[in-house]
Amino acid sequence: MDLQLKGKKVLVTGGSKGIGLAVAAAYAAEGALPILVSRDAANLAKGKALIESTYNVACQTVELDLGAPQSAEALFAKVGNVDILINNAGAIPGGTLADIQEDRWRQAWELKLFGYINLTRVYLAAMEKQGSGIIGNIIGMAGAAPRAEYICGVTANAALMAFTQGVGATSHKHGVRVFGINPSPTRSDRMEVMMKNNAKNKLGDESRWTELTSKLPFGRMTEPDEIANLTVFCSSPLCGYLSGSVINVDGGQMFAPV
Ligand SMILES: NC(=O)c1ccc[n+]([C@@H]2O[C@H](COP(=O)([O-])OP(=O)(O)OC[C@H]3O[C@@H](n4cnc5c(N)ncnc54)[C@H](OP(=O)(O)O)[C@@H]3O)[C@@H](O)[C@H]2O)c1
């Protein structure tokens, strides 16, 4: 199937690792041109080398803290408009309301909540002016299936789901589609750290973290490639009527009996 993405410029925030790197690689596999953004130059260089050597496409990198003020404008000034923006960079800590004090809560939201909102504001305006564009938001199941022990992420994700639905409900008037994807636990560095913390709290031993994943649908976590392939398909012209929707990818766990 030709997803008609060859030569498209795709900006992927948090593209140096985990889901973001898998997303960038999946676009590159379709002949699109990824631009990776994150803070660590060494990881960016590794991601770029992997993509360029595997898929034979040019891959740009930008070293930037997307939680910093005016970072959205700085990124646009450096990269200019793109065909596809994937908002993915996020690092919200686990914990209950009592665990996460206001300064930590606000710091996490600067990246995952305001980072997505600010980049969407800047790129939506440019895409609407151009009359075409795609914005995909990698959000997270916790917004649809809230739980107290990840309350800061739950609340940001719920806001981003509503944001995606509201913005995507009118962006089509100017040829732009905005959609969201809610991954459930997905194998990445960040998730391994979170799972180890959960295992320490629930089983008293962080090395037993894989026992927690065996209870998930299909007996495992989601693979980054599964989220990446869905993201790429949703942004293809073959999926041209998708806007204002957020897709849950949780193997049905949300509706499963406990
Ligand atoms: N993995 C899951 O189970 C899961 C489930 C639901 C939703 N999600 C969401 O999916 C997204 C990706 O998660 P992941 O698990 O793939 O995370 P990850 O493996 O930790 O990767 C996060 C990426 O974001 C970058 N990043 C972090 N802070 C940044 C900042 N201030 N400025 C710019 N880049 C920054 C990281 O690079 P640097 O640290 O070098 O900057 C890295 O490239 C997140 O929004 C997360 O909430 C993940």
mmCIF file of C-alpha atoms and ligand atoms in Angstrom:
data_model
loop_
_atom_site.group_PDB
_atom_site.id
_atom_site.type_symbol
_atom_site.label_atom_id
_atom_site.label_comp_id
_atom_site.label_asym_id
_atom_site.label_seq_id
_atom_site.Cartn_x
_atom_site.Cartn_y
_atom_site.Cartn_z
ATOM 1 C CA MET A 1 0.000 0.000 0.000
ATOM 2 C CA ASP A 2 1.441 3.404 -0.974
ATOM 3 C CA LEU A 3 0.723 5.801 1.891
ATOM 4 C CA GLN A 4 1.626 8.771 -0.344
ATOM 5 C CA LEU A 5 4.031 10.281 2.178
ATOM 6 C CA LYS A 6 7.211 10.272 0.077
ATOM 7 C CA GLY A 7 9.184 13.508 0.449
ATOM 8 C CA LYS A 8 6.897 14.921 3.183
ATOM 9 C CA LYS A 9 8.640 16.900 5.925
ATOM 10 C CA VAL A 10 7.727 15.431 9.319
ATOM 11 C CA LEU A 11 8.646 17.105 12.593
ATOM 12 C CA VAL A 12 8.696 14.628 15.498
ATOM 13 C CA THR A 13 9.178 16.030 18.999
ATOM 14 C CA GLY A 14 10.930 13.641 21.374
ATOM 15 C CA GLY A 15 12.131 11.862 18.232
ATOM 16 C CA SER A 16 15.433 10.622 19.648
ATOM 17 C CA LYS A 17 14.081 7.674 21.670
ATOM 18 C CA GLY A 18 11.118 5.433 22.409
ATOM 19 C CA ILE A 19 7.833 6.054 20.613
ATOM 20 C CA GLY A 20 9.123 9.217 18.905
ATOM 21 C CA LEU A 21 12.095 7.461 17.297
ATOM 22 C CA ALA A 22 9.844 4.591 16.167
ATOM 23 C CA VAL A 23 7.434 7.136 14.640
ATOM 24 C CA ALA A 24 10.251 8.953 12.811
ATOM 25 C CA ALA A 25 11.615 5.639 11.497
ATOM 26 C CA ALA A 26 8.162 4.542 10.300
ATOM 27 C CA TYR A 27 7.813 7.789 8.309
ATOM 28 C CA ALA A 28 11.315 7.323 6.889
ATOM 29 C CA ALA A 29 10.304 3.822 5.769
ATOM 30 C CA GLU A 30 7.629 5.538 3.643
ATOM 31 C CA GLY A 31 10.216 7.891 2.107
ATOM 32 C CA ALA A 32 9.223 10.885 4.277
ATOM 33 C CA LEU A 33 11.903 13.203 5.716
ATOM 34 C CA PRO A 34 11.954 13.222 9.521
ATOM 35 C CA ILE A 35 13.186 16.080 11.698
ATOM 36 C CA LEU A 36 13.937 14.907 15.241
ATOM 37 C CA VAL A 37 13.746 17.286 18.206
ATOM 38 C CA SER A 38 14.989 16.592 21.743
ATOM 39 C CA ARG A 39 17.548 17.871 24.259
ATOM 40 C CA ASP A 40 20.372 15.346 24.032
ATOM 41 C CA ALA A 41 22.751 15.774 21.077
ATOM 42 C CA ALA A 42 24.230 12.277 21.391
ATOM 43 C CA ASN A 43 20.843 10.525 21.260
ATOM 44 C CA LEU A 44 19.776 12.730 18.342
ATOM 45 C CA ALA A 45 22.920 11.777 16.439
ATOM 46 C CA LYS A 46 22.235 8.073 17.103
ATOM 47 C CA GLY A 47 18.633 8.420 15.881
ATOM 48 C CA LYS A 48 19.709 10.296 12.752
ATOM 49 C CA ALA A 49 22.387 7.704 11.924
ATOM 50 C CA LEU A 50 19.924 4.826 12.375
ATOM 51 C CA ILE A 51 17.292 6.436 10.146
ATOM 52 C CA GLU A 52 19.665 7.572 7.401
ATOM 53 C CA SER A 53 21.518 4.248 7.202
ATOM 54 C CA THR A 54 18.366 2.103 7.339
ATOM 55 C CA TYR A 55 16.035 4.072 5.071
ATOM 56 C CA ASN A 56 18.358 6.148 2.896
ATOM 57 C CA VAL A 57 16.492 9.420 3.520
ATOM 58 C CA ALA A 58 17.795 12.706 4.934
ATOM 59 C CA CYS A 59 17.078 13.205 8.634
ATOM 60 C CA GLN A 60 17.511 16.587 10.327
ATOM 61 C CA THR A 61 17.951 17.074 14.080
ATOM 62 C CA VAL A 62 17.258 20.006 16.397
ATOM 63 C CA GLU A 63 18.574 20.141 19.962
ATOM 64 C CA LEU A 64 16.000 22.076 21.987
ATOM 65 C CA ASP A 65 14.254 22.008 25.373
ATOM 66 C CA LEU A 66 10.578 22.100 24.416
ATOM 67 C CA GLY A 67 9.579 22.830 27.999
ATOM 68 C CA ALA A 68 11.363 26.193 27.862
ATOM 69 C CA PRO A 69 9.515 29.472 27.214
ATOM 70 C CA GLN A 70 9.243 30.496 23.528
ATOM 71 C CA SER A 71 10.564 27.098 22.384
ATOM 72 C CA ALA A 72 7.713 26.663 19.876
ATOM 73 C CA GLU A 73 8.581 29.940 18.167
ATOM 74 C CA ALA A 74 12.299 29.074 18.271
ATOM 75 C CA LEU A 75 11.633 25.706 16.618
ATOM 76 C CA PHE A 76 9.505 27.259 13.892
ATOM 77 C CA ALA A 77 12.196 29.893 13.247
ATOM 78 C CA LYS A 78 14.771 27.118 12.811
ATOM 79 C CA VAL A 79 12.752 24.567 10.824
ATOM 80 C CA GLY A 80 9.978 26.552 9.135
ATOM 81 C CA ASN A 81 6.694 24.971 8.129
ATOM 82 C CA VAL A 82 6.375 21.205 7.708
ATOM 83 C CA ASP A 83 3.792 18.863 6.180
ATOM 84 C CA ILE A 84 3.289 16.860 9.373
ATOM 85 C CA LEU A 85 3.878 17.699 13.040
ATOM 86 C CA ILE A 86 3.879 14.884 15.596
ATOM 87 C CA ASN A 87 3.714 16.172 19.178
ATOM 88 C CA ASN A 88 5.243 13.412 21.275
ATOM 89 C CA ALA A 89 7.833 14.789 23.754
ATOM 90 C CA GLY A 90 6.562 14.226 27.265
ATOM 91 C CA ALA A 91 7.939 13.166 30.635
ATOM 92 C CA ILE A 92 5.209 13.376 33.253
ATOM 93 C CA PRO A 93 6.125 11.646 36.530
ATOM 94 C CA GLY A 94 3.967 8.964 38.107
ATOM 95 C CA GLY A 95 2.514 9.630 41.562
ATOM 96 C CA THR A 96 -0.616 10.630 43.429
ATOM 97 C CA LEU A 97 -1.825 14.146 44.174
ATOM 98 C CA ALA A 98 0.021 14.010 47.500
ATOM 99 C CA ASP A 99 3.254 12.957 45.773
ATOM 100 C CA ILE A 100 3.441 15.739 43.185
ATOM 101 C CA GLN A 101 3.799 19.264 44.485
ATOM 102 C CA GLU A 102 2.762 22.275 42.417
ATOM 103 C CA ASP A 103 6.205 23.221 41.052
ATOM 104 C CA ARG A 104 6.848 19.661 39.772
ATOM 105 C CA TRP A 105 3.316 19.467 38.336
ATOM 106 C CA ARG A 106 3.732 22.779 36.466
ATOM 107 C CA GLN A 107 7.207 21.793 35.186
ATOM 108 C CA ALA A 108 5.828 18.549 33.714
ATOM 109 C CA TRP A 109 2.945 20.386 32.064
ATOM 110 C CA GLU A 110 5.288 22.949 30.464
ATOM 111 C CA LEU A 111 6.468 20.120 28.193
ATOM 112 C CA LYS A 112 3.586 17.711 27.751
ATOM 113 C CA LEU A 113 0.609 20.059 27.940
ATOM 114 C CA PHE A 114 1.775 23.579 27.039
ATOM 115 C CA GLY A 115 4.477 22.206 24.730
ATOM 116 C CA TYR A 116 1.809 20.499 22.567
ATOM 117 C CA ILE A 117 -0.530 23.504 22.740
ATOM 118 C CA ASN A 118 2.142 26.054 21.839
ATOM 119 C CA LEU A 119 3.558 24.036 18.934
ATOM 120 C CA THR A 120 0.054 23.408 17.618
ATOM 121 C CA ARG A 121 -0.723 27.142 17.777
ATOM 122 C CA VAL A 122 2.398 28.032 15.769
ATOM 123 C CA TYR A 123 2.178 25.206 13.200
ATOM 124 C CA LEU A 124 -1.606 25.238 12.775
ATOM 125 C CA ALA A 125 -1.441 28.900 11.737
ATOM 126 C CA ALA A 126 1.273 28.151 9.152
ATOM 127 C CA MET A 127 -0.505 25.012 7.881
ATOM 128 C CA GLU A 128 -3.862 26.785 7.612
ATOM 129 C CA LYS A 129 -2.192 29.560 5.635
ATOM 130 C CA GLN A 130 -0.725 26.921 3.337
ATOM 131 C CA GLY A 131 -4.123 25.177 3.095
ATOM 132 C CA SER A 132 -2.823 21.754 4.143
ATOM 133 C CA GLY A 133 -1.090 19.932 6.982
ATOM 134 C CA ILE A 134 -1.391 17.245 9.605
ATOM 135 C CA ILE A 135 -0.914 17.456 13.371
ATOM 136 C CA GLY A 136 -0.787 14.179 15.323
ATOM 137 C CA ASN A 137 -0.735 14.233 19.105
ATOM 138 C CA ILE A 138 0.665 11.212 20.958
ATOM 139 C CA ILE A 139 -1.294 11.556 24.197
ATOM 140 C CA GLY A 140 -1.867 8.500 26.427
ATOM 141 C CA MET A 141 -4.637 6.147 27.649
ATOM 142 C CA ALA A 142 -4.524 7.665 31.132
ATOM 143 C CA GLY A 143 -6.620 10.574 29.840
ATOM 144 C CA ALA A 144 -9.419 8.187 28.842
ATOM 145 C CA ALA A 145 -9.000 5.720 31.726
ATOM 146 C CA PRO A 146 -7.915 7.859 34.714
ATOM 147 C CA ARG A 147 -6.121 6.425 37.723
ATOM 148 C CA ALA A 148 -5.016 8.179 40.888
ATOM 149 C CA GLU A 149 -1.398 6.991 40.839
ATOM 150 C CA TYR A 150 -0.613 8.870 37.589
ATOM 151 C CA ILE A 151 -2.754 11.893 38.332
ATOM 152 C CA CYS A 152 -0.538 14.568 36.743
ATOM 153 C CA GLY A 153 -0.431 12.594 33.458
ATOM 154 C CA VAL A 154 -4.130 11.686 33.636
ATOM 155 C CA THR A 155 -5.090 15.340 33.855
ATOM 156 C CA ALA A 156 -2.723 16.542 31.104
ATOM 157 C CA ASN A 157 -3.830 13.741 28.787
ATOM 158 C CA ALA A 158 -7.529 14.454 29.370
ATOM 159 C CA ALA A 159 -6.880 18.106 28.502
ATOM 160 C CA LEU A 160 -4.943 17.142 25.359
ATOM 161 C CA MET A 161 -7.729 14.820 24.221
ATOM 162 C CA ALA A 162 -10.257 17.670 24.483
ATOM 163 C CA PHE A 163 -7.763 20.053 22.847
ATOM 164 C CA THR A 164 -7.280 17.661 19.905
ATOM 165 C CA GLN A 165 -11.023 17.146 19.481
ATOM 166 C CA GLY A 166 -11.794 20.871 19.650
ATOM 167 C CA VAL A 167 -9.004 22.035 17.335
ATOM 168 C CA GLY A 168 -9.470 19.162 14.884
ATOM 169 C CA ALA A 169 -13.187 19.882 14.646
ATOM 170 C CA THR A 170 -12.556 23.140 12.761
ATOM 171 C CA SER A 171 -9.045 22.828 11.269
ATOM 172 C CA HIS A 172 -10.494 20.944 8.270
ATOM 173 C CA LYS A 173 -11.981 24.228 7.053
ATOM 174 C CA HIS A 174 -8.413 25.194 6.117
ATOM 175 C CA GLY A 175 -7.309 21.759 4.911
ATOM 176 C CA VAL A 176 -5.577 20.703 8.139
ATOM 177 C CA ARG A 177 -6.276 17.460 10.037
ATOM 178 C CA VAL A 178 -5.610 17.125 13.755
ATOM 179 C CA PHE A 179 -5.832 13.707 15.433
ATOM 180 C CA GLY A 180 -4.658 12.059 18.648
ATOM 181 C CA ILE A 181 -3.411 8.610 19.609
ATOM 182 C CA ASN A 182 -3.619 7.224 23.131
ATOM 183 C CA PRO A 183 -0.983 4.545 23.702
ATOM 184 C CA SER A 184 -1.372 2.222 26.685
ATOM 185 C CA PRO A 185 1.885 1.097 28.368
ATOM 186 C CA THR A 186 4.390 0.943 25.499
ATOM 187 C CA ARG A 187 7.887 -0.519 25.710
ATOM 188 C CA SER A 188 10.292 2.435 26.079
ATOM 189 C CA ASP A 189 13.008 3.641 28.485
ATOM 190 C CA ARG A 190 10.491 5.833 30.266
ATOM 191 C CA MET A 191 7.978 3.009 30.689
ATOM 192 C CA GLU A 192 10.631 0.631 32.017
ATOM 193 C CA VAL A 193 11.492 3.142 34.754
ATOM 194 C CA MET A 194 7.798 3.555 35.607
ATOM 195 C CA MET A 195 7.192 -0.215 35.622
ATOM 196 C CA LYS A 196 10.204 -0.742 37.929
ATOM 197 C CA ASN A 197 8.771 1.842 40.344
ATOM 198 C CA ASN A 198 5.383 0.101 40.235
ATOM 199 C CA ALA A 199 7.025 -3.286 40.888
ATOM 200 C CA LYS A 200 8.919 -1.817 43.845
ATOM 201 C CA ASN A 201 5.668 -0.431 45.311
ATOM 202 C CA LYS A 202 3.401 -3.398 44.525
ATOM 203 C CA LEU A 203 5.769 -6.405 44.706
ATOM 204 C CA GLY A 204 8.573 -4.975 46.848
ATOM 205 C CA ASP A 205 11.190 -5.728 44.146
ATOM 206 C CA GLU A 206 11.804 -3.611 41.045
ATOM 207 C CA SER A 207 13.451 -6.499 39.176
ATOM 208 C CA ARG A 208 10.030 -8.251 39.067
ATOM 209 C CA TRP A 209 8.569 -5.543 36.776
ATOM 210 C CA THR A 210 7.930 -7.921 33.874
ATOM 211 C CA GLU A 211 5.402 -9.783 36.074
ATOM 212 C CA LEU A 212 3.204 -6.684 35.838
ATOM 213 C CA THR A 213 3.218 -6.646 32.034
ATOM 214 C CA SER A 214 2.085 -10.281 31.790
ATOM 215 C CA LYS A 215 -1.349 -9.220 33.072
ATOM 216 C CA LEU A 216 -1.826 -6.765 30.179
ATOM 217 C CA PRO A 217 -3.879 -7.641 27.056
ATOM 218 C CA PHE A 218 -1.966 -10.138 24.877
ATOM 219 C CA GLY A 219 0.332 -10.657 27.896
ATOM 220 C CA ARG A 220 2.601 -7.770 26.957
ATOM 221 C CA MET A 221 3.051 -4.027 26.545
ATOM 222 C CA THR A 222 2.383 -2.279 23.238
ATOM 223 C CA GLU A 223 5.423 -2.104 20.941
ATOM 224 C CA PRO A 224 6.596 1.387 19.840
ATOM 225 C CA ASP A 225 6.310 0.214 16.200
ATOM 226 C CA GLU A 226 2.602 -0.510 16.692
ATOM 227 C CA ILE A 227 2.004 3.102 17.777
ATOM 228 C CA ALA A 228 4.301 4.367 15.012
ATOM 229 C CA ASN A 229 2.580 2.443 12.206
ATOM 230 C CA LEU A 230 -0.842 3.682 13.318
ATOM 231 C CA THR A 231 0.434 7.275 13.492
ATOM 232 C CA VAL A 232 1.835 7.075 9.972
ATOM 233 C CA PHE A 233 -1.365 5.546 8.578
ATOM 234 C CA CYS A 234 -3.537 8.202 10.282
ATOM 235 C CA SER A 235 -1.488 10.949 8.623
ATOM 236 C CA SER A 236 -1.677 9.410 5.146
ATOM 237 C CA PRO A 237 -4.094 10.884 2.566
ATOM 238 C CA LEU A 238 -5.628 7.376 2.601
ATOM 239 C CA CYS A 239 -6.987 8.324 6.017
ATOM 240 C CA GLY A 240 -8.091 11.776 4.829
ATOM 241 C CA TYR A 241 -11.360 12.099 6.804
ATOM 242 C CA LEU A 242 -9.754 11.658 10.233
ATOM 243 C CA SER A 243 -9.770 14.890 12.254
ATOM 244 C CA GLY A 244 -10.912 15.795 15.764
ATOM 245 C CA SER A 245 -10.622 12.142 16.829
ATOM 246 C CA VAL A 246 -8.456 10.448 19.436
ATOM 247 C CA ILE A 247 -7.785 6.718 18.988
ATOM 248 C CA ASN A 248 -7.354 4.481 22.043
ATOM 249 C CA VAL A 249 -4.732 1.735 21.634
ATOM 250 C CA ASP A 250 -5.126 -0.378 24.768
ATOM 251 C CA GLY A 251 -6.097 -3.857 23.601
ATOM 252 C CA GLY A 252 -9.534 -3.277 25.150
ATOM 253 C CA GLN A 253 -8.100 -3.057 28.658
ATOM 254 C CA MET A 254 -10.270 -0.057 29.485
ATOM 255 C CA PHE A 255 -13.394 -2.250 29.277
ATOM 256 C CA ALA A 256 -11.929 -5.462 30.672
ATOM 257 C CA PRO A 257 -13.188 -6.902 33.976
ATOM 258 C CA VAL A 258 -10.638 -6.482 36.814
HETATM 259 N N1 LIG B 1 5.679 4.669 26.814
HETATM 260 C C1 LIG B 1 4.431 4.614 27.206
HETATM 261 O O1 LIG B 1 3.983 3.629 27.790
HETATM 262 C C2 LIG B 1 3.477 5.743 26.933
HETATM 263 C C3 LIG B 1 2.108 5.533 27.167
HETATM 264 C C4 LIG B 1 1.235 6.568 26.922
HETATM 265 C C5 LIG B 1 1.699 7.776 26.454
HETATM 266 N N2 LIG B 1 3.038 7.948 26.239
HETATM 267 C C6 LIG B 1 3.502 9.255 25.760
HETATM 268 O O2 LIG B 1 4.297 9.074 24.604
HETATM 269 C C7 LIG B 1 5.300 10.077 24.554
HETATM 270 C C8 LIG B 1 6.674 9.423 24.371
HETATM 271 O O3 LIG B 1 6.909 8.579 25.473
HETATM 272 P P1 LIG B 1 8.131 7.536 25.503
HETATM 273 O O4 LIG B 1 7.727 6.480 26.459
HETATM 274 O O5 LIG B 1 8.556 7.179 24.141
HETATM 275 O O6 LIG B 1 9.254 8.432 26.217
HETATM 276 P P2 LIG B 1 10.875 8.353 26.175
HETATM 277 O O7 LIG B 1 11.335 7.031 25.684
HETATM 278 O O8 LIG B 1 11.322 8.832 27.507
HETATM 279 O O9 LIG B 1 11.236 9.464 25.098
HETATM 280 C C9 LIG B 1 10.894 10.799 25.347
HETATM 281 C C10 LIG B 1 11.466 11.669 24.255
HETATM 282 O O10 LIG B 1 11.154 13.046 24.564
HETATM 283 C C11 LIG B 1 12.378 13.788 24.646
HETATM 284 N N3 LIG B 1 12.242 14.855 25.643
HETATM 285 C C12 LIG B 1 12.047 14.716 26.983
HETATM 286 N N4 LIG B 1 12.012 15.926 27.570
HETATM 287 C C13 LIG B 1 12.179 16.838 26.568
HETATM 288 C C14 LIG B 1 12.238 18.260 26.538
HETATM 289 N N5 LIG B 1 12.113 18.991 27.663
HETATM 290 N N6 LIG B 1 12.430 18.887 25.352
HETATM 291 C C15 LIG B 1 12.553 18.157 24.203
HETATM 292 N N7 LIG B 1 12.497 16.813 24.171
HETATM 293 C C16 LIG B 1 12.314 16.168 25.344
HETATM 294 C C17 LIG B 1 13.428 12.742 25.033
HETATM 295 O O11 LIG B 1 14.745 13.153 24.695
HETATM 296 P P3 LIG B 1 15.681 13.980 25.729
HETATM 297 O O12 LIG B 1 15.417 13.441 27.102
HETATM 298 O O13 LIG B 1 17.075 13.752 25.244
HETATM 299 O O14 LIG B 1 15.284 15.423 25.583
HETATM 300 C C18 LIG B 1 12.979 11.583 24.157
HETATM 301 O O15 LIG B 1 13.371 11.779 22.823
HETATM 302 C C19 LIG B 1 5.176 10.886 25.844
HETATM 303 O O16 LIG B 1 4.419 12.050 25.596
HETATM 304 C C20 LIG B 1 4.413 9.952 26.761
HETATM 305 O O17 LIG B 1 3.672 10.618 27.745
HETATM 306 C C21 LIG B 1 3.940 6.965 26.470
#
